[in-house]
Coordinates of C-alpha atoms in Angstrom, one line a residue:
Chain A
K14 CA 82.9 213.8 189.5
A15 CA 82.0 210.2 188.7
G16 CA 80.2 208.2 191.4
V17 CA 80.9 204.8 192.7
T18 CA 80.7 202.2 190.0
Q19 CA 80.1 198.5 190.4
T20 CA 80.5 195.8 187.8
P21 CA 78.8 193.7 186.8
R22 CA 75.3 195.0 187.6
Y23 CA 73.7 191.6 187.3
L24 CA 75.0 188.1 187.7
I25 CA 73.6 184.6 187.7
K26 CA 75.6 181.7 189.1
T27 CA 75.0 178.2 190.2
R28 CA 75.7 176.7 193.6
G29 CA 79.3 175.8 194.2
Q30 CA 80.7 178.3 191.8
Q31 CA 82.7 181.3 192.8
V32 CA 82.1 185.0 191.9
T33 CA 84.1 188.2 191.9
L34 CA 82.5 191.6 192.1
S35 CA 84.3 194.9 191.4
C36 CA 84.0 198.3 192.8
S37 CA 85.6 201.5 191.7
P38 CA 85.4 204.3 194.3
I39 CA 85.0 208.0 193.7
S40 CA 88.3 209.5 192.7
G41 CA 90.3 210.4 195.7
H42 CA 88.4 208.1 198.1
R43 CA 90.6 205.5 199.7
S44 CA 88.1 203.8 202.0
V45 CA 85.8 201.2 200.4
S46 CA 83.2 199.2 202.3
W47 CA 81.0 196.3 201.1
Y48 CA 77.5 195.5 202.2
Q49 CA 75.1 192.6 201.5
Q50 CA 71.4 193.4 201.2
T51 CA 68.7 190.7 201.4
P52 CA 65.0 190.8 202.1
G53 CA 65.4 188.7 205.2
Q54 CA 68.5 190.1 206.8
G55 CA 68.5 193.6 205.4
L56 CA 71.7 195.5 205.0
Q57 CA 74.7 193.9 206.6
F58 CA 78.3 195.0 206.7
L59 CA 80.8 192.7 205.0
F60 CA 84.2 194.5 205.3
E61 CA 86.0 197.7 204.8
Y62 CA 89.3 198.3 203.1
F63 CA 91.6 201.3 203.4
S64 CA 95.0 201.7 201.7
E65 CA 94.9 198.0 200.6
T66 CA 94.4 196.8 204.2
Q67 CA 91.2 195.3 205.7
R68 CA 90.2 197.7 208.5
N69 CA 86.9 196.3 209.6
K70 CA 85.2 193.0 209.1
G71 CA 81.6 191.9 209.6
N72 CA 80.2 188.5 210.7
F73 CA 80.4 186.6 207.5
P74 CA 82.0 183.2 206.8
G75 CA 85.4 182.9 205.3
R76 CA 83.9 182.2 201.9
F77 CA 83.5 186.0 201.6
S78 CA 86.8 187.8 201.0
G79 CA 88.0 191.0 199.5
R80 CA 90.9 193.0 198.5
Q81 CA 91.9 196.5 197.5
F82 CA 94.3 197.6 194.9
S83 CA 96.8 200.5 195.0
N84 CA 94.4 202.6 192.9
S85 CA 91.7 202.0 195.6
R86 CA 89.6 199.8 193.4
S87 CA 88.2 196.9 195.4
E88 CA 87.0 193.4 194.6
M89 CA 85.0 191.0 196.7
N90 CA 85.0 187.3 196.1
V91 CA 82.5 184.7 197.2
S92 CA 83.6 181.1 196.9
T93 CA 81.4 178.0 196.9
L94 CA 78.2 179.9 196.4
E95 CA 75.1 179.0 198.3
L96 CA 71.5 179.8 197.5
G97 CA 71.5 182.2 200.5
D98 CA 74.2 184.3 198.9
S99 CA 71.6 185.7 196.4
A100 CA 71.5 189.3 197.3
L101 CA 72.3 192.9 196.2
Y102 CA 75.9 193.6 197.0
L103 CA 76.6 197.3 197.6
C104 CA 79.9 199.1 197.7
A105 CA 80.5 202.4 199.3
S106 CA 83.5 204.8 199.3
S107 CA 84.4 207.6 201.5
L108 CA 87.1 210.3 201.8
E109 CA 89.6 210.4 204.7
V110 CA 90.0 214.0 206.0
A111 CA 91.9 215.4 208.9
G112 CA 90.0 214.6 212.1
G113 CA 87.7 212.1 210.6
R114 CA 86.0 210.9 207.5
E115 CA 83.3 212.1 205.2
T116 CA 80.1 210.4 204.1
Q117 CA 79.9 207.0 202.5
Y118 CA 78.7 207.2 199.0
F119 CA 77.1 204.1 197.6
G120 CA 77.2 202.5 194.2
P121 CA 74.2 201.0 192.4
G122 CA 75.0 197.5 193.5
T123 CA 75.5 194.1 191.9
R124 CA 72.5 191.9 192.0
L125 CA 73.7 188.3 192.4
L126 CA 71.3 185.3 191.8
V127 CA 72.5 181.9 192.8
L128 CA 70.6 179.0 191.3
Chain B
A10 CA 77.9 196.8 219.9
Q11 CA 75.6 199.0 218.0
S12 CA 72.0 198.4 216.9
V13 CA 69.3 200.4 215.1
T14 CA 65.6 199.9 215.3
Q15 CA 63.2 201.4 212.8
L16 CA 59.9 201.3 214.5
D17 CA 57.7 201.1 211.4
S18 CA 58.2 198.7 208.5
Q19 CA 55.7 200.5 206.3
V20 CA 54.3 204.0 206.4
P21 CA 51.4 205.0 204.0
V22 CA 50.7 208.7 203.7
F23 CA 48.7 211.0 201.4
E24 CA 50.5 213.5 199.2
E25 CA 51.2 216.9 200.8
A26 CA 50.7 215.4 204.3
P27 CA 53.6 215.4 206.9
V28 CA 55.5 212.3 207.7
E29 CA 57.7 211.0 210.5
L30 CA 59.9 207.9 210.2
R31 CA 61.1 206.7 213.5
C32 CA 64.5 205.4 214.4
N33 CA 66.1 204.4 217.7
Y34 CA 69.6 203.3 218.2
S35 CA 71.7 201.6 220.9
S36 CA 75.4 202.1 221.4
S37 CA 77.8 202.2 224.3
V38 CA 80.0 204.9 222.5
S39 CA 79.5 208.1 220.7
V40 CA 77.9 207.5 217.3
Y41 CA 77.3 209.2 214.0
L42 CA 73.8 208.9 212.6
F43 CA 72.6 208.8 209.0
W44 CA 69.4 208.5 207.0
Y45 CA 69.6 207.0 203.5
V46 CA 67.0 206.5 200.9
Q47 CA 66.8 203.7 198.3
Y48 CA 64.7 203.9 195.2
P49 CA 63.8 200.6 193.4
N50 CA 66.7 198.9 191.8
Q51 CA 69.1 201.6 192.9
G52 CA 71.8 202.0 195.6
L53 CA 71.6 204.1 198.7
Q54 CA 71.5 207.9 198.6
L55 CA 72.4 210.0 201.7
L56 CA 69.5 212.2 202.9
L57 CA 71.3 213.6 205.9
K58 CA 73.7 212.9 208.7
Y59 CA 74.4 213.9 212.3
L60 CA 78.1 214.0 213.3
S61 CA 78.1 216.7 216.0
G62 CA 76.8 220.2 216.8
S63 CA 73.2 221.2 216.3
T64 CA 70.8 218.4 217.0
L65 CA 68.4 219.5 214.2
V66 CA 69.9 218.4 210.9
K67 CA 68.5 219.4 207.5
G68 CA 69.0 217.3 204.5
I69 CA 68.1 217.1 200.8
N70 CA 64.6 217.1 199.4
G71 CA 63.1 218.9 202.3
F72 CA 63.9 216.2 204.9
E73 CA 65.1 216.9 208.4
A74 CA 65.9 214.9 211.5
E75 CA 66.5 215.6 215.2
F76 CA 69.1 213.8 217.3
N77 CA 67.8 213.1 220.8
K78 CA 70.6 211.7 222.9
S79 CA 68.5 211.1 226.0
Q80 CA 65.9 209.1 224.0
T81 CA 68.5 207.6 221.7
S82 CA 66.4 208.6 218.7
F83 CA 67.0 210.1 215.3
H84 CA 63.6 210.5 213.7
L85 CA 63.2 211.7 210.1
R86 CA 60.5 214.2 209.2
K87 CA 59.2 216.0 206.2
P88 CA 56.4 218.6 206.5
S89 CA 54.8 217.8 203.1
V90 CA 55.5 214.7 201.0
H91 CA 55.4 214.2 197.3
I92 CA 54.6 211.1 195.2
S93 CA 58.3 211.0 194.3
D94 CA 59.2 210.4 198.0
T95 CA 57.9 206.9 197.7
A96 CA 60.9 204.7 198.5
E97 CA 62.6 202.7 201.3
Y98 CA 64.3 204.7 204.0
F99 CA 67.2 203.4 206.2
C100 CA 68.5 204.7 209.4
A101 CA 72.1 203.9 210.1
V102 CA 74.7 204.4 212.8
S103 CA 78.5 204.2 212.8
G104 CA 81.2 204.6 215.4
S105 CA 84.0 207.1 215.4
G106 CA 87.6 206.6 214.5
T107 CA 88.4 203.4 212.6
S108 CA 84.8 202.1 213.1
Y109 CA 83.4 204.9 211.0
G110 CA 83.5 202.8 207.9
K111 CA 81.2 200.2 209.3
L112 CA 77.6 201.2 209.1
T113 CA 74.9 199.4 211.1
F114 CA 71.5 199.7 209.4
G115 CA 67.9 199.4 210.6
Q116 CA 65.5 197.1 208.8
G117 CA 64.1 199.9 206.7
T118 CA 60.8 201.7 206.4
I119 CA 58.9 201.7 203.2
L120 CA 57.2 205.0 202.6
T121 CA 54.3 205.0 200.2
V122 CA 52.8 208.3 199.2
H123 CA 49.3 208.1 197.8
P124 CA 47.7 210.7 195.6

């Protein structure tokens, strides 16, 4: 079974631009979570989507948004990019089962550099 | 609110020596605990998880961890490390129910195995 895929893998943008990152979960997984990883702040939770609805949200400004499609693929968008948005953005998917959920499996990430 | 503290930012060790990476967590509710590993320029790979049951959890690559509720710890151990274990290790916690998809990570421990 194919793992979590993220596109693009690398991205360079300039301040003020916007960016959209894509995540395709493992087949059958309906929960998708996004994380930001930086050297200073470490791994921080952005948001989680399940069945096209945002289920959990982290403490990020409104410039960070996301959505999920009916096929469970998810996108996150960052508007008005700032230098501090340079990071590795990780997506994870998990399977909902009766009585709980299974492990989150992570993709390779999208490395965003804002100049 | 939940938090995770990894007590060592860097751990150097010689090949074939044992290693322990320490993790303490804080939470007011029942939690699930995880250890992930990240190799350079890659995403996160699950080593092991504690959801319930036996407090000694065995994972991949010879790693194991013990859940200690009274000390709120979840330390990772390996009896004999290899050069290939050199990587960054993250301890993480999540809540149950709808909070399961939101992982809170520690700051990471860089394990360097020397020949």
